[in-house]
Structure formats: structure tokens, C-alpha cells
PDB file of N, CA, C and O in Angstrom:
ATOM      1  N   MET W   1      50.630 -88.456  40.394  1.00  0.00           N
ATOM      2  CA  MET W   1      49.268 -88.601  39.949  1.00  0.00           C
ATOM      3  C   MET W   1      48.785 -90.017  40.248  1.00  0.00           C
ATOM      4  O   MET W   1      49.453 -90.994  39.936  1.00  0.00           O
ATOM      5  N   LYS W   2      47.621 -90.140  40.845  1.00  0.00           N
ATOM      6  CA  LYS W   2      47.072 -91.428  41.238  1.00  0.00           C
ATOM      7  C   LYS W   2      46.516 -92.166  40.018  1.00  0.00           C
ATOM      8  O   LYS W   2      45.805 -91.595  39.207  1.00  0.00           O
ATOM      9  N   GLU W   3      46.845 -93.459  39.912  1.00  0.00           N
ATOM     10  CA  GLU W   3      46.362 -94.277  38.808  1.00  0.00           C
ATOM     11  C   GLU W   3      44.913 -94.693  39.064  1.00  0.00           C
ATOM     12  O   GLU W   3      44.547 -95.053  40.172  1.00  0.00           O
ATOM     13  N   LYS W   4      44.085 -94.640  38.006  1.00  0.00           N
ATOM     14  CA  LYS W   4      42.684 -95.033  38.126  1.00  0.00           C
ATOM     15  C   LYS W   4      42.590 -96.545  38.329  1.00  0.00           C
ATOM     16  O   LYS W   4      43.405 -97.285  37.796  1.00  0.00           O
ATOM     17  N   PRO W   5      41.560 -96.992  39.076  1.00  0.00           N
ATOM     18  CA  PRO W   5      41.355 -98.435  39.213  1.00  0.00           C
ATOM     19  C   PRO W   5      41.141 -99.089  37.842  1.00  0.00           C
ATOM     20  O   PRO W   5      40.562 -98.491  36.939  1.00  0.00           O
ATOM     21  N   ILE W   6      41.593-100.322  37.689  1.00  0.00           N
ATOM     22  CA  ILE W   6      41.567-101.002  36.398  1.00  0.00           C
ATOM     23  C   ILE W   6      40.156-101.182  35.845  1.00  0.00           C
ATOM     24  O   ILE W   6      39.894-100.847  34.695  1.00  0.00           O
ATOM     25  N   VAL W   7      39.235-101.737  36.646  1.00  0.00           N
ATOM     26  CA  VAL W   7      37.904-102.062  36.122  1.00  0.00           C
ATOM     27  C   VAL W   7      37.146-100.825  35.648  1.00  0.00           C
ATOM     28  O   VAL W   7      36.679-100.789  34.503  1.00  0.00           O
ATOM     29  N   PRO W   8      37.001 -99.779  36.470  1.00  0.00           N
ATOM     30  CA  PRO W   8      36.290 -98.603  35.968  1.00  0.00           C
ATOM     31  C   PRO W   8      36.936 -98.001  34.726  1.00  0.00           C
ATOM     32  O   PRO W   8      36.248 -97.611  33.781  1.00  0.00           O
ATOM     33  N   ASN W   9      38.260 -97.954  34.713  1.00  0.00           N
ATOM     34  CA  ASN W   9      38.966 -97.406  33.558  1.00  0.00           C
ATOM     35  C   ASN W   9      38.717 -98.264  32.311  1.00  0.00           C
ATOM     36  O   ASN W   9      38.461 -97.739  31.231  1.00  0.00           O
ATOM     37  N   ASN W  10      38.777 -99.584  32.462  1.00  0.00           N
ATOM     38  CA  ASN W  10      38.544-100.469  31.321  1.00  0.00           C
ATOM     39  C   ASN W  10      37.116-100.343  30.797  1.00  0.00           C
ATOM     40  O   ASN W  10      36.902-100.315  29.589  1.00  0.00           O
ATOM     41  N   LEU W  11      36.144-100.256  31.688  1.00  0.00           N
ATOM     42  CA  LEU W  11      34.759-100.098  31.251  1.00  0.00           C
ATOM     43  C   LEU W  11      34.586 -98.814  30.445  1.00  0.00           C
ATOM     44  O   LEU W  11      33.938 -98.800  29.399  1.00  0.00           O
ATOM     45  N   LYS W  12      35.206 -97.755  30.934  1.00  0.00           N
ATOM     46  CA  LYS W  12      35.101 -96.471  30.245  1.00  0.00           C
ATOM     47  C   LYS W  12      35.776 -96.517  28.879  1.00  0.00           C
ATOM     48  O   LYS W  12      35.231 -96.047  27.884  1.00  0.00           O
ATOM     49  N   GLN W  13      36.970 -97.103  28.821  1.00  0.00           N
ATOM     50  CA  GLN W  13      37.712 -97.174  27.561  1.00  0.00           C
ATOM     51  C   GLN W  13      36.990 -98.058  26.544  1.00  0.00           C
ATOM     52  O   GLN W  13      36.924 -97.716  25.359  1.00  0.00           O
ATOM     53  N   LEU W  14      36.460 -99.183  27.000  1.00  0.00           N
ATOM     54  CA  LEU W  14      35.716-100.069  26.097  1.00  0.00           C
ATOM     55  C   LEU W  14      34.497 -99.358  25.526  1.00  0.00           C
ATOM     56  O   LEU W  14      34.211 -99.447  24.338  1.00  0.00           O
ATOM     57  N   ARG W  15      33.770 -98.664  26.376  1.00  0.00           N
ATOM     58  CA  ARG W  15      32.560 -97.962  25.946  1.00  0.00           C
ATOM     59  C   ARG W  15      32.902 -96.866  24.941  1.00  0.00           C
ATOM     60  O   ARG W  15      32.297 -96.765  23.877  1.00  0.00           O
ATOM     61  N   LYS W  16      33.916 -96.087  25.245  1.00  0.00           N
ATOM     62  CA  LYS W  16      34.297 -94.992  24.353  1.00  0.00           C
ATOM     63  C   LYS W  16      34.814 -95.511  23.015  1.00  0.00           C
ATOM     64  O   LYS W  16      34.495 -94.955  21.968  1.00  0.00           O
ATOM     65  N   LYS W  17      35.610 -96.567  23.063  1.00  0.00           N
ATOM     66  CA  LYS W  17      36.175 -97.111  21.829  1.00  0.00           C
ATOM     67  C   LYS W  17      35.068 -97.597  20.887  1.00  0.00           C
ATOM     68  O   LYS W  17      35.203 -97.507  19.674  1.00  0.00           O
ATOM     69  N   ARG W  18      33.978 -98.064  21.456  1.00  0.00           N
ATOM     70  CA  ARG W  18      32.875 -98.557  20.649  1.00  0.00           C
ATOM     71  C   ARG W  18      31.833 -97.491  20.335  1.00  0.00           C
ATOM     72  O   ARG W  18      30.852 -97.752  19.658  1.00  0.00           O
ATOM     73  N   GLY W  19      32.051 -96.292  20.844  1.00  0.00           N
ATOM     74  CA  GLY W  19      31.138 -95.190  20.566  1.00  0.00           C
ATOM     75  C   GLY W  19      29.774 -95.353  21.219  1.00  0.00           C
ATOM     76  O   GLY W  19      28.769 -94.913  20.670  1.00  0.00           O
ATOM     77  N   ILE W  20      29.753 -95.984  22.367  1.00  0.00           N
ATOM     78  CA  ILE W  20      28.504 -96.234  23.092  1.00  0.00           C
ATOM     79  C   ILE W  20      28.363 -95.220  24.225  1.00  0.00           C
ATOM     80  O   ILE W  20      29.338 -94.903  24.909  1.00  0.00           O
ATOM     81  N   GLN W  21      27.160 -94.741  24.441  1.00  0.00           N
ATOM     82  CA  GLN W  21      26.902 -93.809  25.535  1.00  0.00           C
ATOM     83  C   GLN W  21      26.645 -94.563  26.833  1.00  0.00           C
ATOM     84  O   GLN W  21      26.185 -95.704  26.831  1.00  0.00           O
ATOM     85  N   GLN W  22      26.918 -93.894  27.943  1.00  0.00           N
ATOM     86  CA  GLN W  22      26.671 -94.486  29.253  1.00  0.00           C
ATOM     87  C   GLN W  22      25.206 -94.887  29.407  1.00  0.00           C
ATOM     88  O   GLN W  22      24.911 -95.920  30.002  1.00  0.00           O
ATOM     89  N   LYS W  23      24.310 -94.076  28.862  1.00  0.00           N
ATOM     90  CA  LYS W  23      22.876 -94.376  28.961  1.00  0.00           C
ATOM     91  C   LYS W  23      22.553 -95.731  28.344  1.00  0.00           C
ATOM     92  O   LYS W  23      21.736 -96.474  28.876  1.00  0.00           O
ATOM     93  N   PHE W  24      23.170 -96.034  27.210  1.00  0.00           N
ATOM     94  CA  PHE W  24      22.923 -97.306  26.534  1.00  0.00           C
ATOM     95  C   PHE W  24      23.398 -98.484  27.384  1.00  0.00           C
ATOM     96  O   PHE W  24      22.705 -99.486  27.525  1.00  0.00           O
ATOM     97  N   VAL W  25      24.598 -98.370  27.940  1.00  0.00           N
ATOM     98  CA  VAL W  25      25.131 -99.444  28.785  1.00  0.00           C
ATOM     99  C   VAL W  25      24.231 -99.631  29.998  1.00  0.00           C
ATOM    100  O   VAL W  25      23.855-100.755  30.344  1.00  0.00           O
ATOM    101  N   ALA W  26      23.875 -98.527  30.634  1.00  0.00           N
ATOM    102  CA  ALA W  26      23.016 -98.584  31.821  1.00  0.00           C
ATOM    103  C   ALA W  26      21.691 -99.266  31.506  1.00  0.00           C
ATOM    104  O   ALA W  26      21.238-100.140  32.252  1.00  0.00           O
ATOM    105  N   LYS W  27      21.070 -98.871  30.416  1.00  0.00           N
ATOM    106  CA  LYS W  27      19.788 -99.463  30.026  1.00  0.00           C
ATOM    107  C   LYS W  27      19.950-100.948  29.718  1.00  0.00           C
ATOM    108  O   LYS W  27      19.098-101.768  30.071  1.00  0.00           O
ATOM    109  N   SER W  28      21.052-101.321  29.079  1.00  0.00           N
ATOM    110  CA  SER W  28      21.309-102.713  28.713  1.00  0.00           C
ATOM    111  C   SER W  28      21.426-103.618  29.932  1.00  0.00           C
ATOM    112  O   SER W  28      21.056-104.795  29.876  1.00  0.00           O
ATOM    113  N   ILE W  29      21.970-103.078  31.020  1.00  0.00           N
ATOM    114  CA  ILE W  29      22.131-103.912  32.220  1.00  0.00           C
ATOM    115  C   ILE W  29      21.054-103.650  33.268  1.00  0.00           C
ATOM    116  O   ILE W  29      21.013-104.334  34.281  1.00  0.00           O
ATOM    117  N   GLY W  30      20.202-102.669  33.008  1.00  0.00           N
ATOM    118  CA  GLY W  30      19.062-102.450  33.895  1.00  0.00           C
ATOM    119  C   GLY W  30      19.327-101.585  35.114  1.00  0.00           C
ATOM    120  O   GLY W  30      18.749-101.812  36.177  1.00  0.00           O
ATOM    121  N   ILE W  31      20.212-100.600  34.955  1.00  0.00           N
ATOM    122  CA  ILE W  31      20.461 -99.653  36.050  1.00  0.00           C
ATOM    123  C   ILE W  31      20.342 -98.237  35.499  1.00  0.00           C
ATOM    124  O   ILE W  31      20.259 -98.036  34.290  1.00  0.00           O
ATOM    125  N   SER W  32      20.357 -97.255  36.384  1.00  0.00           N
ATOM    126  CA  SER W  32      20.257 -95.869  35.928  1.00  0.00           C
ATOM    127  C   SER W  32      21.586 -95.410  35.334  1.00  0.00           C
ATOM    128  O   SER W  32      22.655 -95.941  35.663  1.00  0.00           O
ATOM    129  N   ALA W  33      21.512 -94.420  34.473  1.00  0.00           N
ATOM    130  CA  ALA W  33      22.720 -93.854  33.861  1.00  0.00           C
ATOM    131  C   ALA W  33      23.614 -93.244  34.932  1.00  0.00           C
ATOM    132  O   ALA W  33      24.848 -93.333  34.856  1.00  0.00           O
ATOM    133  N   ASN W  34      23.027 -92.644  35.942  1.00  0.00           N
ATOM    134  CA  ASN W  34      23.788 -92.049  37.038  1.00  0.00           C
ATOM    135  C   ASN W  34      24.578 -93.124  37.796  1.00  0.00           C
ATOM    136  O   ASN W  34      25.750 -92.938  38.110  1.00  0.00           O
ATOM    137  N   TYR W  35      23.927 -94.243  38.057  1.00  0.00           N
ATOM    138  CA  TYR W  35      24.603 -95.344  38.761  1.00  0.00           C
ATOM    139  C   TYR W  35      25.772 -95.862  37.924  1.00  0.00           C
ATOM    140  O   TYR W  35      26.866 -96.080  38.436  1.00  0.00           O
ATOM    141  N   TYR W  36      25.541 -96.042  36.615  1.00  0.00           N
ATOM    142  CA  TYR W  36      26.619 -96.529  35.757  1.00  0.00           C
ATOM    143  C   TYR W  36      27.771 -95.522  35.699  1.00  0.00           C
ATOM    144  O   TYR W  36      28.941 -95.907  35.716  1.00  0.00           O
ATOM    145  N   CYS W  37      27.441 -94.249  35.651  1.00  0.00           N
ATOM    146  CA  CYS W  37      28.470 -93.200  35.653  1.00  0.00           C
ATOM    147  C   CYS W  37      29.338 -93.317  36.909  1.00  0.00           C
ATOM    148  O   CYS W  37      30.561 -93.192  36.844  1.00  0.00           O
ATOM    149  N   GLN W  38      28.700 -93.580  38.031  1.00  0.00           N
ATOM    150  CA  GLN W  38      29.445 -93.736  39.288  1.00  0.00           C
ATOM    151  C   GLN W  38      30.355 -94.967  39.249  1.00  0.00           C
ATOM    152  O   GLN W  38      31.441 -94.956  39.824  1.00  0.00           O
ATOM    153  N   ILE W  39      29.917 -96.014  38.553  1.00  0.00           N
ATOM    154  CA  ILE W  39      30.758 -97.209  38.393  1.00  0.00           C
ATOM    155  C   ILE W  39      31.996 -96.858  37.574  1.00  0.00           C
ATOM    156  O   ILE W  39      33.122 -97.175  37.965  1.00  0.00           O
ATOM    157  N   GLU W  40      31.802 -96.182  36.445  1.00  0.00           N
ATOM    158  CA  GLU W  40      32.938 -95.806  35.591  1.00  0.00           C
ATOM    159  C   GLU W  40      33.891 -94.844  36.293  1.00  0.00           C
ATOM    160  O   GLU W  40      35.083 -94.844  36.004  1.00  0.00           O
ATOM    161  N   ASN W  41      33.373 -94.026  37.179  1.00  0.00           N
ATOM    162  CA  ASN W  41      34.219 -93.071  37.897  1.00  0.00           C
ATOM    163  C   ASN W  41      34.853 -93.664  39.152  1.00  0.00           C
ATOM    164  O   ASN W  41      35.584 -92.986  39.859  1.00  0.00           O
ATOM    165  N   GLY W  42      34.556 -94.943  39.433  1.00  0.00           N
ATOM    166  CA  GLY W  42      35.177 -95.619  40.566  1.00  0.00           C
ATOM    167  C   GLY W  42      34.525 -95.343  41.902  1.00  0.00           C
ATOM    168  O   GLY W  42      35.091 -95.689  42.938  1.00  0.00           O
ATOM    169  N   HIS W  43      33.338 -94.736  41.907  1.00  0.00           N
ATOM    170  CA  HIS W  43      32.656 -94.435  43.163  1.00  0.00           C
ATOM    171  C   HIS W  43      31.768 -95.585  43.631  1.00  0.00           C
ATOM    172  O   HIS W  43      31.370 -95.638  44.787  1.00  0.00           O
ATOM    173  N   ARG W  44      31.420 -96.475  42.710  1.00  0.00           N
ATOM    174  CA  ARG W  44      30.631 -97.671  43.022  1.00  0.00           C
ATOM    175  C   ARG W  44      31.268 -98.857  42.315  1.00  0.00           C
ATOM    176  O   ARG W  44      31.979 -98.705  41.335  1.00  0.00           O
ATOM    177  N   VAL W  45      30.962-100.041  42.839  1.00  0.00           N
ATOM    178  CA  VAL W  45      31.490-101.277  42.266  1.00  0.00           C
ATOM    179  C   VAL W  45      30.416-101.895  41.375  1.00  0.00           C
ATOM    180  O   VAL W  45      29.240-101.901  41.727  1.00  0.00           O
ATOM    181  N   LEU W  46      30.834-102.415  40.239  1.00  0.00           N
ATOM    182  CA  LEU W  46      29.916-103.084  39.327  1.00  0.00           C
ATOM    183  C   LEU W  46      29.443-104.385  39.968  1.00  0.00           C
ATOM    184  O   LEU W  46      30.258-105.250  40.274  1.00  0.00           O
ATOM    185  N   PRO W  47      28.129-104.524  40.216  1.00  0.00           N
ATOM    186  CA  PRO W  47      27.627-105.781  40.787  1.00  0.00           C
ATOM    187  C   PRO W  47      27.925-106.955  39.857  1.00  0.00           C
ATOM    188  O   PRO W  47      27.790-106.849  38.635  1.00  0.00           O
ATOM    189  N   THR W  48      28.322-108.077  40.424  1.00  0.00           N
ATOM    190  CA  THR W  48      28.727-109.240  39.634  1.00  0.00           C
ATOM    191  C   THR W  48      27.606-109.790  38.763  1.00  0.00           C
ATOM    192  O   THR W  48      27.884-110.378  37.720  1.00  0.00           O
ATOM    193  N   LYS W  49      26.369-109.570  39.139  1.00  0.00           N
ATOM    194  CA  LYS W  49      25.267-110.107  38.334  1.00  0.00           C
ATOM    195  C   LYS W  49      25.204-109.469  36.946  1.00  0.00           C
ATOM    196  O   LYS W  49      24.593-110.010  36.034  1.00  0.00           O
ATOM    197  N   TYR W  50      25.844-108.319  36.762  1.00  0.00           N
ATOM    198  CA  TYR W  50      25.842-107.642  35.465  1.00  0.00           C
ATOM    199  C   TYR W  50      27.031-108.019  34.582  1.00  0.00           C
ATOM    200  O   TYR W  50      27.102-107.624  33.427  1.00  0.00           O
ATOM    201  N   LEU W  51      27.966-108.763  35.119  1.00  0.00           N
ATOM    202  CA  LEU W  51      29.180-109.096  34.365  1.00  0.00           C
ATOM    203  C   LEU W  51      28.919-109.853  33.064  1.00  0.00           C
ATOM    204  O   LEU W  51      29.528-109.511  32.040  1.00  0.00           O
ATOM    205  N   PRO W  52      28.034-110.854  33.039  1.00  0.00           N
ATOM    206  CA  PRO W  52      27.801-111.534  31.754  1.00  0.00           C
ATOM    207  C   PRO W  52      27.266-110.594  30.668  1.00  0.00           C
ATOM    208  O   PRO W  52      27.654-110.703  29.501  1.00  0.00           O
ATOM    209  N   ILE W  53      26.418-109.657  31.048  1.00  0.00           N
ATOM    210  CA  ILE W  53      25.860-108.712  30.075  1.00  0.00           C
ATOM    211  C   ILE W  53      26.949-107.759  29.583  1.00  0.00           C
ATOM    212  O   ILE W  53      27.060-107.503  28.384  1.00  0.00           O
ATOM    213  N   ILE W  54      27.739-107.245  30.497  1.00  0.00           N
ATOM    214  CA  ILE W  54      28.843-106.336  30.147  1.00  0.00           C
ATOM    215  C   ILE W  54      29.830-107.048  29.227  1.00  0.00           C
ATOM    216  O   ILE W  54      30.274-106.500  28.223  1.00  0.00           O
ATOM    217  N   ARG W  55      30.184-108.287  29.585  1.00  0.00           N
ATOM    218  CA  ARG W  55      31.134-109.052  28.784  1.00  0.00           C
ATOM    219  C   ARG W  55      30.623-109.221  27.357  1.00  0.00           C
ATOM    220  O   ARG W  55      31.352-109.016  26.397  1.00  0.00           O
ATOM    221  N   GLU W  56      29.364-109.556  27.230  1.00  0.00           N
ATOM    222  CA  GLU W  56      28.780-109.746  25.901  1.00  0.00           C
ATOM    223  C   GLU W  56      28.639-108.415  25.159  1.00  0.00           C
ATOM    224  O   GLU W  56      28.923-108.337  23.962  1.00  0.00           O
ATOM    225  N   LEU W  57      28.227-107.391  25.851  1.00  0.00           N
ATOM    226  CA  LEU W  57      28.042-106.074  25.233  1.00  0.00           C
ATOM    227  C   LEU W  57      29.338-105.542  24.624  1.00  0.00           C
ATOM    228  O   LEU W  57      29.352-105.030  23.509  1.00  0.00           O
ATOM    229  N   PHE W  58      30.442-105.699  25.347  1.00  0.00           N
ATOM    230  CA  PHE W  58      31.726-105.199  24.874  1.00  0.00           C
ATOM    231  C   PHE W  58      32.543-106.249  24.116  1.00  0.00           C
ATOM    232  O   PHE W  58      33.617-105.954  23.599  1.00  0.00           O
ATOM    233  N   ASP W  59      32.057-107.498  24.082  1.00  0.00           N
ATOM    234  CA  ASP W  59      32.734-108.595  23.396  1.00  0.00           C
ATOM    235  C   ASP W  59      34.172-108.764  23.882  1.00  0.00           C
ATOM    236  O   ASP W  59      35.138-108.734  23.103  1.00  0.00           O
ATOM    237  N   VAL W  60      34.299-108.912  25.195  1.00  0.00           N
ATOM    238  CA  VAL W  60      35.599-109.124  25.825  1.00  0.00           C
ATOM    239  C   VAL W  60      35.465-110.228  26.866  1.00  0.00           C
ATOM    240  O   VAL W  60      34.358-110.611  27.235  1.00  0.00           O
ATOM    241  N   THR W  61      36.586-110.717  27.347  1.00  0.00           N
ATOM    242  CA  THR W  61      36.572-111.698  28.427  1.00  0.00           C
ATOM    243  C   THR W  61      36.557-110.963  29.761  1.00  0.00           C
ATOM    244  O   THR W  61      36.911-109.778  29.838  1.00  0.00           O
ATOM    245  N   LEU W  62      36.172-111.680  30.808  1.00  0.00           N
ATOM    246  CA  LEU W  62      36.203-111.076  32.141  1.00  0.00           C
ATOM    247  C   LEU W  62      37.637-110.773  32.560  1.00  0.00           C
ATOM    248  O   LEU W  62      37.886-109.782  33.247  1.00  0.00           O
ATOM    249  N   ASP W  63      38.575-111.612  32.134  1.00  0.00           N
ATOM    250  CA  ASP W  63      39.991-111.344  32.433  1.00  0.00           C
ATOM    251  C   ASP W  63      40.412-109.991  31.869  1.00  0.00           C
ATOM    252  O   ASP W  63      41.152-109.250  32.510  1.00  0.00           O
ATOM    253  N   GLU W  64      39.947-109.681  30.673  1.00  0.00           N
ATOM    254  CA  GLU W  64      40.313-108.401  30.068  1.00  0.00           C
ATOM    255  C   GLU W  64      39.731-107.236  30.880  1.00  0.00           C
ATOM    256  O   GLU W  64      40.397-106.221  31.070  1.00  0.00           O
ATOM    257  N   ILE W  65      38.523-107.381  31.347  1.00  0.00           N
ATOM    258  CA  ILE W  65      37.896-106.305  32.131  1.00  0.00           C
ATOM    259  C   ILE W  65      38.614-106.117  33.458  1.00  0.00           C
ATOM    260  O   ILE W  65      38.876-104.996  33.875  1.00  0.00           O
ATOM    261  N   PHE W  66      38.975-107.216  34.109  1.00  0.00           N
ATOM    262  CA  PHE W  66      39.537-107.130  35.454  1.00  0.00           C
ATOM    263  C   PHE W  66      41.045-106.986  35.525  1.00  0.00           C
ATOM    264  O   PHE W  66      41.563-106.452  36.503  1.00  0.00           O
ATOM    265  N   PHE W  67      41.763-107.464  34.515  1.00  0.00           N
ATOM    266  CA  PHE W  67      43.221-107.515  34.651  1.00  0.00           C
ATOM    267  C   PHE W  67      44.019-106.765  33.598  1.00  0.00           C
ATOM    268  O   PHE W  67      45.202-106.532  33.788  1.00  0.00           O
ATOM    269  N   GLU W  68      43.429-106.421  32.480  1.00  0.00           N
ATOM    270  CA  GLU W  68      44.166-105.764  31.402  1.00  0.00           C
ATOM    271  C   GLU W  68      44.338-104.285  31.727  1.00  0.00           C
ATOM    272  O   GLU W  68      43.358-103.566  31.857  1.00  0.00           O
ATOM    273  N   LYS W  69      45.580-103.837  31.835  1.00  0.00           N
ATOM    274  CA  LYS W  69      45.827-102.437  32.196  1.00  0.00           C
ATOM    275  C   LYS W  69      45.627-101.473  31.042  1.00  0.00           C
ATOM    276  O   LYS W  69      45.360-100.311  31.247  1.00  0.00           O
ATOM    277  N   GLU W  70      45.786-101.936  29.825  1.00  0.00           N
ATOM    278  CA  GLU W  70      45.626-101.062  28.671  1.00  0.00           C
ATOM    279  C   GLU W  70      44.635-101.701  27.702  1.00  0.00           C
ATOM    280  O   GLU W  70      44.955-101.995  26.563  1.00  0.00           O
ATOM    281  N   ILE W  71      43.425-101.872  28.172  1.00  0.00           N
ATOM    282  CA  ILE W  71      42.393-102.588  27.414  1.00  0.00           C
ATOM    283  C   ILE W  71      42.117-101.960  26.055  1.00  0.00           C
ATOM    284  O   ILE W  71      41.980-102.658  25.067  1.00  0.00           O
ATOM    285  N   ALA W  72      42.041-100.674  25.993  1.00  0.00           N
ATOM    286  CA  ALA W  72      41.696-100.017  24.735  1.00  0.00           C
ATOM    287  C   ALA W  72      42.782-100.243  23.686  1.00  0.00           C
ATOM    288  O   ALA W  72      42.492-100.411  22.515  1.00  0.00           O
ATOM    289  N   LYS W  73      44.023-100.279  24.108  1.00  0.00           N
ATOM    290  CA  LYS W  73      45.123-100.481  23.173  1.00  0.00           C
ATOM    291  C   LYS W  73      45.240-101.944  22.762  1.00  0.00           C
ATOM    292  O   LYS W  73      45.571-102.241  21.638  1.00  0.00           O
ATOM    293  N   CYS W  74      44.948-102.870  23.673  1.00  0.00           N
ATOM    294  CA  CYS W  74      45.115-104.292  23.402  1.00  0.00           C
ATOM    295  C   CYS W  74      43.888-104.910  22.754  1.00  0.00           C
ATOM    296  O   CYS W  74      43.970-105.982  22.190  1.00  0.00           O
ATOM    297  N   ASP W  75      42.767-104.272  22.822  1.00  0.00           N
ATOM    298  CA  ASP W  75      41.507-104.830  22.356  1.00  0.00           C
ATOM    299  C   ASP W  75      41.555-105.309  20.911  1.00  0.00           C
ATOM    300  O   ASP W  75      41.061-106.364  20.590  1.00  0.00           O
ATOM    301  N   SER W  76      42.163-104.556  20.036  1.00  0.00           N
ATOM    302  CA  SER W  76      42.185-104.924  18.624  1.00  0.00           C
ATOM    303  C   SER W  76      43.136-106.083  18.334  1.00  0.00           C
ATOM    304  O   SER W  76      43.120-106.649  17.261  1.00  0.00           O
ATOM    305  N   ASN W  77      43.959-106.447  19.296  1.00  0.00           N
ATOM    306  CA  ASN W  77      44.919-107.524  19.107  1.00  0.00           C
ATOM    307  C   ASN W  77      44.450-108.838  19.703  1.00  0.00           C
ATOM    308  O   ASN W  77      45.235-109.769  19.817  1.00  0.00           O
ATOM    309  N   ARG W  78      43.199-108.928  20.081  1.00  0.00           N
ATOM    310  CA  ARG W  78      42.676-110.135  20.709  1.00  0.00           C
ATOM    311  C   ARG W  78      42.743-111.319  19.753  1.00  0.00           C
ATOM    312  O   ARG W  78      42.572-111.189  18.560  1.00  0.00           O
ATOM    313  N   ILE W  79      42.985-112.476  20.315  1.00  0.00           N
ATOM    314  CA  ILE W  79      42.984-113.717  19.539  1.00  0.00           C
ATOM    315  C   ILE W  79      41.576-114.278  19.572  1.00  0.00           C
ATOM    316  O   ILE W  79      40.968-114.401  20.622  1.00  0.00           O
ATOM    317  N   ALA W  80      41.034-114.617  18.412  1.00  0.00           N
ATOM    318  CA  ALA W  80      39.658-115.121  18.324  1.00  0.00           C
ATOM    319  C   ALA W  80      39.551-116.515  18.869  1.00  0.00           C
ATOM    320  O   ALA W  80      40.423-117.287  18.886  1.00  0.00           O
TER     321      ALA W  80
END
């Protein structure tokens, strides 16, 4: 079974863990819900200009979005 790319998987897990809909994230960063869905599914890349908004929306570091393999499990253990 092929492993999902880290960034799309982390975005999806962060959103689900917080109970946020794709439409809300899309609206927050100024793109369509369909485009955001494609980002979470790994069909499109998240443009870098949206990273500060995403980081703030999910209250995580960019390192966590890009490098953490199990973001949803590690999220609650973050050091303030």
C-alpha cells in the first residue's frame, strides 16, 4: 500500500482533529473548496503564500506540517 504524502495527510488530519470543514479552510485562505480538496488529496500543491494562514489556523509550526509523519497523534504533545 502506497503511503500518502506528508503535507496533504497532515493538513487533512489537522482539519479533522479540529472539526473544521474543508469549506472553512478554503474560505479562510481565499481559494475554492474544490481546490483545497485537491490539495488534501495530493493532486495539487499548497501555494506557499497560504502557509502563514494555514499555520495560524491550525496553530502548528511549519515544521509540523512539512515533516511530522504522525501529526494528529503528536499534536497534543506539543511544547508551548
